[in-house]
Amino acid sequence: MTFSSEVKAELSRVMPQKSCCAAAELAAVFRSEGIVFSQEEKSGRIAVALGHPAVARKVYRLLRAAGCRVTLAIGKGRRRPPTRAFHVNVTGGTDLLWEKIRDVVPGGVGIPEQVCCQRASLRGFFISRGSLASPEKEYHLEITLDQKGSAEWLLACLEALGLEGRLSRRKRAYVVYLKESEQIVEALKLMGASAATFAVENIRIVKGMRNRVNRLVNSETANVDKTVNAAIAQLDAIRLLQERVGLDALPEHLAVLARLRLQHPYASLRELGEMMHPKVTKSGVNYRMNRLLEYARKLVEADEQGPGSARRNILPTR
Ligand SMILES: [Zn+2]
C-alpha cells in the first residue's frame, strides 16, 4: 500500500462527531467531484466515483447517516488508464442533506465559517482527490481537481486554516498543493490523521539528524584531506632538502622538525610540537615548517635559474 493510500485509509476511519462537520466533509467530496450545490440538484440524484474502497465506505456511511438512500457499486473509473472505482449513488432523500450543506457552506459557494467544518472540508477534499508522496522521498501533498471553482474553494479553505496552498495547472486539471514539511504536518494534524502526522514528523527528525551527521562527516573529511595534503607537501620539501643539501646543513631548530616529520608523517603540527624538547606550540611549529617549505621552494627556483651554488644563496649560515 502506498503512503497516500494508508493516509486515506486512516482518514476514512475518522468519523465527524458533529452533523455540521459531516455536511462539510460531504460537501467537499461533492465539490471535488465537480458537484455544486445548486437548486437543480436539490432533488436530483448524485453520483460520485471514488478510488479508495475505505473512502467510498465512509462517504456511503455519512450519506446514510444523513438520511439519504444510497447504493455502493464497484466499476470502472473515469480516469486513464482505467482503474477500479467505487461508485456511490444517492438515489433519494437529498433534500435534507442539501439543506444541511447550505447551512455550512454559505450560499452554496462560500467556505464553512467554523474551524471544525473547515478541517472536515479539507479532509473531504483529500480523501476524494488527494495524494501524498512518501515523506522518505519528498514532501508533497496535492489535490487534483477538474474545476477552477473547486480549486478556489479549496485554496480559500486552506487559507482560513492558516495553510499556504499553491495552485498549478496540469493538462486540464487544477492542482492545489502544499510543499513544505511543516505545512504538510499541519494539514495532516488538522485533518485528524494522527498516525500519518507521527510518521512524517518521525521521518523529518531522522532526515534532519542524518543531514547534520553528513555535514559533520563532510567537514571532518575535508579537514583530514587538508591535513594529509599539507603533510605530503611538507614531506616532499623535506626530502628535497635532505637530498640536495642535507638536513645537517639546516639551522638546528629546523633540522629537528624536519627529522620529526620524516619519522611521523601523519602527526599533526601540534603533536610534532609536543615531541620537541622543549615543547613548541602549534604556531611555533607552523612558523618553522613554513621556513622549511620556503627553503625548498627557493631551491627549486634556483634550479630553474640554472645550476649553481644553491646552498650558499639559500640556506642561512648555521
Ligand atoms: Zn463543524
PDB file of C-alpha atoms and ligand atoms in Angstrom:
ATOM      1  CA  MET A   1       0.000   0.000   0.000  1.00  0.00           C
ATOM      2  CA  THR A   2       1.310   3.466  -0.859  1.00  0.00           C
ATOM      3  CA  PHE A   3       1.724   6.062   1.866  1.00  0.00           C
ATOM      4  CA  SER A   4      -1.041   8.079   0.244  1.00  0.00           C
ATOM      5  CA  SER A   5      -3.462   5.202   0.442  1.00  0.00           C
ATOM      6  CA  GLU A   6      -2.508   4.457   4.061  1.00  0.00           C
ATOM      7  CA  VAL A   7      -3.316   8.052   4.986  1.00  0.00           C
ATOM      8  CA  LYS A   8      -6.653   7.844   3.172  1.00  0.00           C
ATOM      9  CA  ALA A   9      -7.475   4.629   4.996  1.00  0.00           C
ATOM     10  CA  GLU A  10      -6.667   6.333   8.296  1.00  0.00           C
ATOM     11  CA  LEU A  11      -8.782   9.384   7.449  1.00  0.00           C
ATOM     12  CA  SER A  12     -11.645   7.135   6.410  1.00  0.00           C
ATOM     13  CA  ARG A  13     -11.796   5.905   9.997  1.00  0.00           C
ATOM     14  CA  VAL A  14     -12.067   9.478  11.314  1.00  0.00           C
ATOM     15  CA  MET A  15     -15.831   9.996  11.543  1.00  0.00           C
ATOM     16  CA  PRO A  16     -17.046  13.572  12.132  1.00  0.00           C
ATOM     17  CA  GLN A  17     -18.615  13.957  15.557  1.00  0.00           C
ATOM     18  CA  LYS A  18     -20.953  16.810  14.664  1.00  0.00           C
ATOM     19  CA  SER A  19     -23.546  16.952  11.898  1.00  0.00           C
ATOM     20  CA  CYS A  20     -22.132  20.303  10.697  1.00  0.00           C
ATOM     21  CA  CYS A  21     -18.755  18.631  10.076  1.00  0.00           C
ATOM     22  CA  ALA A  22     -20.363  15.629   8.361  1.00  0.00           C
ATOM     23  CA  ALA A  23     -22.138  18.027   5.993  1.00  0.00           C
ATOM     24  CA  ALA A  24     -18.908  19.967   5.401  1.00  0.00           C
ATOM     25  CA  GLU A  25     -16.938  16.805   4.621  1.00  0.00           C
ATOM     26  CA  LEU A  26     -19.600  15.536   2.214  1.00  0.00           C
ATOM     27  CA  ALA A  27     -19.792  18.988   0.612  1.00  0.00           C
ATOM     28  CA  ALA A  28     -16.049  18.875  -0.014  1.00  0.00           C
ATOM     29  CA  VAL A  29     -16.253  15.375  -1.518  1.00  0.00           C
ATOM     30  CA  PHE A  30     -19.036  16.537  -3.861  1.00  0.00           C
ATOM     31  CA  ARG A  31     -17.235  19.759  -4.686  1.00  0.00           C
ATOM     32  CA  SER A  32     -14.029  17.907  -5.524  1.00  0.00           C
ATOM     33  CA  GLU A  33     -16.079  15.741  -7.880  1.00  0.00           C
ATOM     34  CA  GLY A  34     -17.387  18.873  -9.557  1.00  0.00           C
ATOM     35  CA  ILE A  35     -20.821  18.901  -7.969  1.00  0.00           C
ATOM     36  CA  VAL A  36     -22.048  22.364  -6.965  1.00  0.00           C
ATOM     37  CA  PHE A  37     -24.880  22.936  -4.594  1.00  0.00           C
ATOM     38  CA  SER A  38     -27.388  24.452  -6.958  1.00  0.00           C
ATOM     39  CA  GLN A  39     -31.146  24.312  -6.722  1.00  0.00           C
ATOM     40  CA  GLU A  40     -31.453  21.869  -9.653  1.00  0.00           C
ATOM     41  CA  GLU A  41     -29.525  19.226  -7.868  1.00  0.00           C
ATOM     42  CA  LYS A  42     -31.546  19.622  -4.718  1.00  0.00           C
ATOM     43  CA  SER A  43     -33.884  16.807  -5.589  1.00  0.00           C
ATOM     44  CA  GLY A  44     -31.725  15.104  -8.189  1.00  0.00           C
ATOM     45  CA  ARG A  45     -29.510  12.078  -7.996  1.00  0.00           C
ATOM     46  CA  ILE A  46     -25.881  12.389  -7.005  1.00  0.00           C
ATOM     47  CA  ALA A  47     -23.145  10.094  -8.250  1.00  0.00           C
ATOM     48  CA  VAL A  48     -19.519  10.155  -7.210  1.00  0.00           C
ATOM     49  CA  ALA A  49     -16.753   7.733  -8.221  1.00  0.00           C
ATOM     50  CA  LEU A  50     -14.066   7.251  -5.585  1.00  0.00           C
ATOM     51  CA  GLY A  51     -10.760   5.474  -5.994  1.00  0.00           C
ATOM     52  CA  HIS A  52     -10.275   4.138  -2.480  1.00  0.00           C
ATOM     53  CA  PRO A  53     -12.605   1.461  -1.047  1.00  0.00           C
ATOM     54  CA  ALA A  54     -12.387   2.759   2.542  1.00  0.00           C
ATOM     55  CA  VAL A  55     -13.177   6.286   1.363  1.00  0.00           C
ATOM     56  CA  ALA A  56     -16.211   5.037  -0.575  1.00  0.00           C
ATOM     57  CA  ARG A  57     -17.445   3.181   2.512  1.00  0.00           C
ATOM     58  CA  LYS A  58     -17.036   6.326   4.620  1.00  0.00           C
ATOM     59  CA  VAL A  59     -18.950   8.507   2.152  1.00  0.00           C
ATOM     60  CA  TYR A  60     -21.632   5.814   1.974  1.00  0.00           C
ATOM     61  CA  ARG A  61     -21.959   5.767   5.767  1.00  0.00           C
ATOM     62  CA  LEU A  62     -22.061   9.564   6.048  1.00  0.00           C
ATOM     63  CA  LEU A  63     -24.812   9.756   3.425  1.00  0.00           C
ATOM     64  CA  ARG A  64     -26.811   7.019   5.115  1.00  0.00           C
ATOM     65  CA  ALA A  65     -26.447   8.812   8.436  1.00  0.00           C
ATOM     66  CA  ALA A  66     -27.742  11.992   6.786  1.00  0.00           C
ATOM     67  CA  GLY A  67     -30.890  10.111   5.778  1.00  0.00           C
ATOM     68  CA  CYS A  68     -30.146   9.522   2.094  1.00  0.00           C
ATOM     69  CA  ARG A  69     -30.890   6.424   0.034  1.00  0.00           C
ATOM     70  CA  VAL A  70     -27.519   5.222  -1.231  1.00  0.00           C
ATOM     71  CA  THR A  71     -26.019   2.405  -3.255  1.00  0.00           C
ATOM     72  CA  LEU A  72     -22.385   1.423  -3.498  1.00  0.00           C
ATOM     73  CA  ALA A  73     -21.031  -0.399  -6.549  1.00  0.00           C
ATOM     74  CA  ILE A  74     -17.641  -1.293  -7.982  1.00  0.00           C
ATOM     75  CA  GLY A  75     -16.977  -0.237 -11.560  1.00  0.00           C
ATOM     76  CA  LYS A  76     -14.519   1.432 -13.874  1.00  0.00           C
ATOM     77  CA  GLY A  77     -13.052   4.827 -13.083  1.00  0.00           C
ATOM     78  CA  ARG A  78     -13.238   7.793 -15.432  1.00  0.00           C
ATOM     79  CA  ARG A  79      -9.541   8.395 -15.473  1.00  0.00           C
ATOM     80  CA  ARG A  80      -6.983   6.884 -17.820  1.00  0.00           C
ATOM     81  CA  PRO A  81      -5.585   4.305 -17.648  1.00  0.00           C
ATOM     82  CA  PRO A  82      -8.923   2.936 -16.474  1.00  0.00           C
ATOM     83  CA  THR A  83      -8.818   1.972 -12.839  1.00  0.00           C
ATOM     84  CA  ARG A  84     -11.242   0.447 -10.410  1.00  0.00           C
ATOM     85  CA  ALA A  85     -13.637   2.940  -8.897  1.00  0.00           C
ATOM     86  CA  PHE A  86     -16.228   2.759  -6.197  1.00  0.00           C
ATOM     87  CA  HIS A  87     -19.450   4.406  -7.295  1.00  0.00           C
ATOM     88  CA  VAL A  88     -21.565   5.967  -4.595  1.00  0.00           C
ATOM     89  CA  ASN A  89     -25.014   6.777  -5.931  1.00  0.00           C
ATOM     90  CA  VAL A  90     -27.541   8.780  -3.993  1.00  0.00           C
ATOM     91  CA  THR A  91     -30.981   7.909  -5.263  1.00  0.00           C
ATOM     92  CA  GLY A  92     -33.144   9.756  -2.833  1.00  0.00           C
ATOM     93  CA  GLY A  93     -33.560  11.781   0.314  1.00  0.00           C
ATOM     94  CA  THR A  94     -31.129  14.523  -0.696  1.00  0.00           C
ATOM     95  CA  ASP A  95     -33.367  17.436   0.301  1.00  0.00           C
ATOM     96  CA  LEU A  96     -32.378  17.402   3.924  1.00  0.00           C
ATOM     97  CA  LEU A  97     -28.719  16.843   3.091  1.00  0.00           C
ATOM     98  CA  TRP A  98     -28.707  19.754   0.668  1.00  0.00           C
ATOM     99  CA  GLU A  99     -30.203  21.987   3.324  1.00  0.00           C
ATOM    100  CA  LYS A 100     -27.534  20.964   5.829  1.00  0.00           C
ATOM    101  CA  ILE A 101     -24.807  21.613   3.285  1.00  0.00           C
ATOM    102  CA  ARG A 102     -26.211  25.053   2.534  1.00  0.00           C
ATOM    103  CA  ASP A 103     -26.195  25.827   6.250  1.00  0.00           C
ATOM    104  CA  VAL A 104     -22.499  25.043   6.429  1.00  0.00           C
ATOM    105  CA  VAL A 105     -21.463  26.323   3.004  1.00  0.00           C
ATOM    106  CA  PRO A 106     -22.836  29.876   2.882  1.00  0.00           C
ATOM    107  CA  GLY A 107     -24.936  30.407  -0.229  1.00  0.00           C
ATOM    108  CA  GLY A 108     -23.609  27.154  -1.650  1.00  0.00           C
ATOM    109  CA  VAL A 109     -20.375  28.919  -2.646  1.00  0.00           C
ATOM    110  CA  GLY A 110     -18.661  30.288   0.485  1.00  0.00           C
ATOM    111  CA  ILE A 111     -16.389  28.316   2.740  1.00  0.00           C
ATOM    112  CA  PRO A 112     -17.536  26.974   6.121  1.00  0.00           C
ATOM    113  CA  GLU A 113     -17.256  29.520   8.912  1.00  0.00           C
ATOM    114  CA  GLN A 114     -16.406  27.168  11.746  1.00  0.00           C
ATOM    115  CA  VAL A 115     -12.896  25.761  12.055  1.00  0.00           C
ATOM    116  CA  CYS A 116     -14.241  22.254  12.788  1.00  0.00           C
ATOM    117  CA  CYS A 117     -16.066  22.348   9.440  1.00  0.00           C
ATOM    118  CA  GLN A 118     -13.059  23.812   7.569  1.00  0.00           C
ATOM    119  CA  ARG A 119     -10.968  20.909   8.832  1.00  0.00           C
ATOM    120  CA  ALA A 120     -13.657  18.444   7.762  1.00  0.00           C
ATOM    121  CA  SER A 121     -13.750  20.079   4.305  1.00  0.00           C
ATOM    122  CA  LEU A 122     -10.001  19.694   3.878  1.00  0.00           C
ATOM    123  CA  ARG A 123     -10.356  16.039   4.848  1.00  0.00           C
ATOM    124  CA  GLY A 124     -13.156  15.601   2.315  1.00  0.00           C
ATOM    125  CA  PHE A 125     -11.032  17.043  -0.493  1.00  0.00           C
ATOM    126  CA  PHE A 126      -8.041  14.935   0.449  1.00  0.00           C
ATOM    127  CA  ILE A 127      -9.785  11.580   0.745  1.00  0.00           C
ATOM    128  CA  SER A 128     -11.547  12.169  -2.538  1.00  0.00           C
ATOM    129  CA  ARG A 129      -8.826  13.643  -4.774  1.00  0.00           C
ATOM    130  CA  GLY A 130      -5.672  13.999  -2.720  1.00  0.00           C
ATOM    131  CA  SER A 131      -2.336  12.264  -2.756  1.00  0.00           C
ATOM    132  CA  LEU A 132       0.684  12.434  -0.517  1.00  0.00           C
ATOM    133  CA  ALA A 133       4.218  11.475  -1.555  1.00  0.00           C
ATOM    134  CA  SER A 134       6.128   9.185   0.738  1.00  0.00           C
ATOM    135  CA  PRO A 135       7.943  11.543   3.128  1.00  0.00           C
ATOM    136  CA  GLU A 136      11.053   9.364   2.753  1.00  0.00           C
ATOM    137  CA  LYS A 137      11.274  10.639  -0.827  1.00  0.00           C
ATOM    138  CA  GLU A 138       9.823  14.146  -0.773  1.00  0.00           C
ATOM    139  CA  TYR A 139       7.369  16.410   0.995  1.00  0.00           C
ATOM    140  CA  HIS A 140       4.484  16.868  -1.382  1.00  0.00           C
ATOM    141  CA  LEU A 141       0.751  16.854  -0.769  1.00  0.00           C
ATOM    142  CA  GLU A 142      -1.578  17.601  -3.649  1.00  0.00           C
ATOM    143  CA  ILE A 143      -5.252  17.594  -4.501  1.00  0.00           C
ATOM    144  CA  THR A 144      -6.124  17.349  -8.182  1.00  0.00           C
ATOM    145  CA  LEU A 145      -9.382  18.973  -9.247  1.00  0.00           C
ATOM    146  CA  ASP A 146     -11.170  19.258 -12.576  1.00  0.00           C
ATOM    147  CA  GLN A 147     -12.724  22.657 -11.995  1.00  0.00           C
ATOM    148  CA  LYS A 148     -11.256  26.022 -11.222  1.00  0.00           C
ATOM    149  CA  GLY A 149     -14.126  26.848  -8.861  1.00  0.00           C
ATOM    150  CA  SER A 150     -13.382  23.775  -6.738  1.00  0.00           C
ATOM    151  CA  ALA A 151      -9.682  24.676  -6.619  1.00  0.00           C
ATOM    152  CA  GLU A 152     -10.508  28.215  -5.490  1.00  0.00           C
ATOM    153  CA  TRP A 153     -12.838  26.876  -2.836  1.00  0.00           C
ATOM    154  CA  LEU A 154     -10.106  24.587  -1.505  1.00  0.00           C
ATOM    155  CA  LEU A 155      -7.499  27.384  -1.581  1.00  0.00           C
ATOM    156  CA  ALA A 156      -9.800  29.642   0.447  1.00  0.00           C
ATOM    157  CA  CYS A 157     -10.370  26.824   2.903  1.00  0.00           C
ATOM    158  CA  LEU A 158      -6.605  26.255   3.284  1.00  0.00           C
ATOM    159  CA  GLU A 159      -6.061  29.962   3.822  1.00  0.00           C
ATOM    160  CA  ALA A 160      -8.736  30.054   6.522  1.00  0.00           C
ATOM    161  CA  LEU A 161      -6.855  27.232   8.257  1.00  0.00           C
ATOM    162  CA  GLY A 162      -3.577  29.159   8.048  1.00  0.00           C
ATOM    163  CA  LEU A 163      -2.018  26.971   5.337  1.00  0.00           C
ATOM    164  CA  GLU A 164      -0.318  28.234   2.192  1.00  0.00           C
ATOM    165  CA  GLY A 165      -1.835  26.246  -0.628  1.00  0.00           C
ATOM    166  CA  ARG A 166      -0.437  26.811  -4.110  1.00  0.00           C
ATOM    167  CA  LEU A 167      -2.086  26.267  -7.443  1.00  0.00           C
ATOM    168  CA  SER A 168      -0.659  24.863 -10.654  1.00  0.00           C
ATOM    169  CA  ARG A 169      -2.095  23.541 -13.907  1.00  0.00           C
ATOM    170  CA  ARG A 170      -1.502  20.011 -15.095  1.00  0.00           C
ATOM    171  CA  LYS A 171      -3.001  19.371 -18.512  1.00  0.00           C
ATOM    172  CA  ARG A 172      -6.639  20.285 -17.905  1.00  0.00           C
ATOM    173  CA  ALA A 173      -6.532  19.763 -14.157  1.00  0.00           C
ATOM    174  CA  TYR A 174      -6.082  22.254 -11.335  1.00  0.00           C
ATOM    175  CA  VAL A 175      -3.568  21.032  -8.797  1.00  0.00           C
ATOM    176  CA  VAL A 176      -3.632  22.521  -5.317  1.00  0.00           C
ATOM    177  CA  TYR A 177      -0.517  21.554  -3.398  1.00  0.00           C
ATOM    178  CA  LEU A 178       1.480  22.001  -0.205  1.00  0.00           C
ATOM    179  CA  LYS A 179       5.238  21.704  -0.349  1.00  0.00           C
ATOM    180  CA  GLU A 180       6.986  22.370   2.978  1.00  0.00           C
ATOM    181  CA  SER A 181       7.133  19.595   5.547  1.00  0.00           C
ATOM    182  CA  GLU A 182       5.735  21.905   8.269  1.00  0.00           C
ATOM    183  CA  GLN A 183       2.688  22.675   6.123  1.00  0.00           C
ATOM    184  CA  ILE A 184       2.083  19.001   5.376  1.00  0.00           C
ATOM    185  CA  VAL A 185       2.388  18.016   9.027  1.00  0.00           C
ATOM    186  CA  GLU A 186      -0.032  20.806   9.947  1.00  0.00           C
ATOM    187  CA  ALA A 187      -2.518  19.723   7.263  1.00  0.00           C
ATOM    188  CA  LEU A 188      -2.391  16.102   8.442  1.00  0.00           C
ATOM    189  CA  LYS A 189      -2.939  17.249  12.029  1.00  0.00           C
ATOM    190  CA  LEU A 190      -5.907  19.416  11.034  1.00  0.00           C
ATOM    191  CA  MET A 191      -7.473  16.535   9.112  1.00  0.00           C
ATOM    192  CA  GLY A 192      -7.067  14.290  12.144  1.00  0.00           C
ATOM    193  CA  ALA A 193      -4.533  11.832  10.682  1.00  0.00           C
ATOM    194  CA  SER A 194      -2.565  11.239  13.894  1.00  0.00           C
ATOM    195  CA  ALA A 195      -0.653   8.159  12.695  1.00  0.00           C
ATOM    196  CA  ALA A 196       0.403   9.876   9.459  1.00  0.00           C
ATOM    197  CA  THR A 197       1.374  13.049  11.348  1.00  0.00           C
ATOM    198  CA  PHE A 198       3.542  10.969  13.639  1.00  0.00           C
ATOM    199  CA  ALA A 199       5.117   9.102  10.684  1.00  0.00           C
ATOM    200  CA  VAL A 200       6.009  12.320   8.825  1.00  0.00           C
ATOM    201  CA  GLU A 201       7.334  14.025  11.990  1.00  0.00           C
ATOM    202  CA  ASN A 202       9.473  10.991  12.693  1.00  0.00           C
ATOM    203  CA  ILE A 203      10.980  10.927   9.214  1.00  0.00           C
ATOM    204  CA  ARG A 204      11.547  14.676   9.424  1.00  0.00           C
ATOM    205  CA  ILE A 205      13.549  14.229  12.633  1.00  0.00           C
ATOM    206  CA  VAL A 206      15.571  11.318  11.224  1.00  0.00           C
ATOM    207  CA  LYS A 207      16.251  13.245   7.991  1.00  0.00           C
ATOM    208  CA  GLY A 208      17.358  16.314   9.946  1.00  0.00           C
ATOM    209  CA  MET A 209      19.693  14.207  12.065  1.00  0.00           C
ATOM    210  CA  ARG A 210      21.118  12.437   9.009  1.00  0.00           C
ATOM    211  CA  ASN A 211      21.796  15.810   7.344  1.00  0.00           C
ATOM    212  CA  ARG A 212      23.570  17.146  10.416  1.00  0.00           C
ATOM    213  CA  VAL A 213      25.705  13.996  10.693  1.00  0.00           C
ATOM    214  CA  ASN A 214      26.551  14.157   6.977  1.00  0.00           C
ATOM    215  CA  ARG A 215      27.568  17.793   7.254  1.00  0.00           C
ATOM    216  CA  LEU A 216      29.795  16.966  10.216  1.00  0.00           C
ATOM    217  CA  VAL A 217      31.399  13.976   8.458  1.00  0.00           C
ATOM    218  CA  ASN A 218      31.961  16.022   5.291  1.00  0.00           C
ATOM    219  CA  SER A 219      33.615  18.869   7.118  1.00  0.00           C
ATOM    220  CA  GLU A 220      35.799  16.438   9.057  1.00  0.00           C
ATOM    221  CA  THR A 221      36.773  14.642   5.867  1.00  0.00           C
ATOM    222  CA  ALA A 222      37.659  17.990   4.321  1.00  0.00           C
ATOM    223  CA  ASN A 223      39.853  18.800   7.339  1.00  0.00           C
ATOM    224  CA  VAL A 224      41.549  15.400   7.189  1.00  0.00           C
ATOM    225  CA  ASP A 225      42.178  15.863   3.454  1.00  0.00           C
ATOM    226  CA  LYS A 226      43.702  19.266   4.142  1.00  0.00           C
ATOM    227  CA  THR A 227      45.972  17.863   6.871  1.00  0.00           C
ATOM    228  CA  VAL A 228      47.094  14.928   4.712  1.00  0.00           C
ATOM    229  CA  ASN A 229      47.782  17.142   1.694  1.00  0.00           C
ATOM    230  CA  ALA A 230      49.781  19.540   3.847  1.00  0.00           C
ATOM    231  CA  ALA A 231      51.795  16.661   5.323  1.00  0.00           C
ATOM    232  CA  ILE A 232      52.591  15.326   1.843  1.00  0.00           C
ATOM    233  CA  ALA A 233      53.809  18.757   0.698  1.00  0.00           C
ATOM    234  CA  GLN A 234      55.960  19.035   3.850  1.00  0.00           C
ATOM    235  CA  LEU A 235      57.484  15.571   3.330  1.00  0.00           C
ATOM    236  CA  ASP A 236      58.279  16.386  -0.320  1.00  0.00           C
ATOM    237  CA  ALA A 237      60.003  19.624   0.697  1.00  0.00           C
ATOM    238  CA  ILE A 238      61.999  17.972   3.486  1.00  0.00           C
ATOM    239  CA  ARG A 239      63.110  15.079   1.252  1.00  0.00           C
ATOM    240  CA  LEU A 240      64.261  17.601  -1.355  1.00  0.00           C
ATOM    241  CA  LEU A 241      66.305  19.469   1.235  1.00  0.00           C
ATOM    242  CA  GLN A 242      67.691  16.173   2.541  1.00  0.00           C
ATOM    243  CA  GLU A 243      68.834  15.048  -0.897  1.00  0.00           C
ATOM    244  CA  ARG A 244      70.207  18.338  -2.105  1.00  0.00           C
ATOM    245  CA  VAL A 245      71.792  19.994   0.912  1.00  0.00           C
ATOM    246  CA  GLY A 246      71.390  17.532   3.761  1.00  0.00           C
ATOM    247  CA  LEU A 247      69.381  18.152   6.907  1.00  0.00           C
ATOM    248  CA  ASP A 248      72.569  18.845   8.872  1.00  0.00           C
ATOM    249  CA  ALA A 249      73.036  21.978   6.827  1.00  0.00           C
ATOM    250  CA  LEU A 250      69.817  23.414   8.207  1.00  0.00           C
ATOM    251  CA  PRO A 251      69.664  25.521  11.356  1.00  0.00           C
ATOM    252  CA  GLU A 252      69.327  23.131  14.295  1.00  0.00           C
ATOM    253  CA  HIS A 253      65.716  24.006  15.225  1.00  0.00           C
ATOM    254  CA  LEU A 254      64.602  23.394  11.618  1.00  0.00           C
ATOM    255  CA  ALA A 255      66.596  20.179  11.277  1.00  0.00           C
ATOM    256  CA  VAL A 256      64.900  18.783  14.402  1.00  0.00           C
ATOM    257  CA  LEU A 257      61.484  19.488  12.980  1.00  0.00           C
ATOM    258  CA  ALA A 258      62.420  18.044   9.565  1.00  0.00           C
ATOM    259  CA  ARG A 259      63.578  14.774  11.149  1.00  0.00           C
ATOM    260  CA  LEU A 260      60.463  14.521  13.302  1.00  0.00           C
ATOM    261  CA  ARG A 261      58.253  14.989  10.258  1.00  0.00           C
ATOM    262  CA  LEU A 262      60.097  12.250   8.373  1.00  0.00           C
ATOM    263  CA  GLN A 263      59.636   9.907  11.344  1.00  0.00           C
ATOM    264  CA  HIS A 264      55.980  10.839  11.888  1.00  0.00           C
ATOM    265  CA  PRO A 265      54.422  11.534   8.506  1.00  0.00           C
ATOM    266  CA  TYR A 266      50.854  11.607   9.860  1.00  0.00           C
ATOM    267  CA  ALA A 267      51.369  13.593  13.050  1.00  0.00           C
ATOM    268  CA  SER A 268      49.665  16.966  13.340  1.00  0.00           C
ATOM    269  CA  LEU A 269      51.732  20.097  13.868  1.00  0.00           C
ATOM    270  CA  ARG A 270      50.556  20.200  17.473  1.00  0.00           C
ATOM    271  CA  GLU A 271      51.755  16.618  18.003  1.00  0.00           C
ATOM    272  CA  LEU A 272      55.118  17.382  16.401  1.00  0.00           C
ATOM    273  CA  GLY A 273      55.482  20.368  18.743  1.00  0.00           C
ATOM    274  CA  GLU A 274      54.829  18.156  21.759  1.00  0.00           C
ATOM    275  CA  MET A 275      57.586  15.757  20.682  1.00  0.00           C
ATOM    276  CA  MET A 276      60.204  18.512  20.828  1.00  0.00           C
ATOM    277  CA  HIS A 277      62.425  19.360  23.804  1.00  0.00           C
ATOM    278  CA  PRO A 278      61.486  21.872  24.944  1.00  0.00           C
ATOM    279  CA  LYS A 279      57.945  21.677  23.590  1.00  0.00           C
ATOM    280  CA  VAL A 280      56.946  24.094  20.866  1.00  0.00           C
ATOM    281  CA  THR A 281      53.456  25.485  20.283  1.00  0.00           C
ATOM    282  CA  LYS A 282      51.469  24.654  17.165  1.00  0.00           C
ATOM    283  CA  SER A 283      52.018  28.147  15.767  1.00  0.00           C
ATOM    284  CA  GLY A 284      55.737  27.869  16.518  1.00  0.00           C
ATOM    285  CA  VAL A 285      55.879  24.582  14.616  1.00  0.00           C
ATOM    286  CA  ASN A 286      53.849  26.125  11.803  1.00  0.00           C
ATOM    287  CA  TYR A 287      56.325  29.006  11.547  1.00  0.00           C
ATOM    288  CA  ARG A 288      59.303  26.620  11.356  1.00  0.00           C
ATOM    289  CA  MET A 289      57.540  24.371   8.855  1.00  0.00           C
ATOM    290  CA  ASN A 290      56.918  27.372   6.624  1.00  0.00           C
ATOM    291  CA  ARG A 291      60.631  28.192   6.760  1.00  0.00           C
ATOM    292  CA  LEU A 292      61.430  24.649   5.589  1.00  0.00           C
ATOM    293  CA  LEU A 293      58.926  24.946   2.760  1.00  0.00           C
ATOM    294  CA  GLU A 294      60.365  28.327   1.824  1.00  0.00           C
ATOM    295  CA  TYR A 295      63.933  26.919   1.572  1.00  0.00           C
ATOM    296  CA  ALA A 296      62.714  24.072  -0.582  1.00  0.00           C
ATOM    297  CA  ARG A 297      60.871  26.493  -2.829  1.00  0.00           C
ATOM    298  CA  LYS A 298      63.979  28.662  -3.227  1.00  0.00           C
ATOM    299  CA  LEU A 299      65.986  25.566  -4.046  1.00  0.00           C
ATOM    300  CA  VAL A 300      63.574  24.706  -6.845  1.00  0.00           C
ATOM    301  CA  GLU A 301      63.628  28.309  -8.106  1.00  0.00           C
ATOM    302  CA  ALA A 302      67.420  28.318  -8.123  1.00  0.00           C
ATOM    303  CA  ASP A 303      67.353  25.105 -10.167  1.00  0.00           C
ATOM    304  CA  GLU A 304      65.133  26.765 -12.688  1.00  0.00           C
ATOM    305  CA  GLN A 305      67.551  29.679 -12.998  1.00  0.00           C
ATOM    306  CA  GLY A 306      70.411  27.282 -13.727  1.00  0.00           C
ATOM    307  CA  PRO A 307      72.821  25.124 -11.802  1.00  0.00           C
ATOM    308  CA  GLY A 308      74.701  26.998  -9.142  1.00  0.00           C
ATOM    309  CA  SER A 309      75.523  27.056  -5.508  1.00  0.00           C
ATOM    310  CA  ALA A 310      72.013  26.885  -4.305  1.00  0.00           C
ATOM    311  CA  ARG A 311      73.178  26.090  -0.859  1.00  0.00           C
ATOM    312  CA  ARG A 312      75.235  29.244  -0.397  1.00  0.00           C
ATOM    313  CA  ASN A 313      72.479  31.522  -1.660  1.00  0.00           C
ATOM    314  CA  ILE A 314      69.589  29.938   0.014  1.00  0.00           C
ATOM    315  CA  LEU A 315      70.439  28.488   3.362  1.00  0.00           C
ATOM    316  CA  PRO A 316      71.287  30.652   6.317  1.00  0.00           C
ATOM    317  CA  THR A 317      74.606  30.044   7.951  1.00  0.00           C
ATOM    318  CA  ARG A 318      74.473  27.875  10.996  1.00  0.00           C
TER     319      ARG A 318
HETATM  320 ZN    ZN B   1     -18.324  21.508  12.195  1.00  0.00          ZN
END
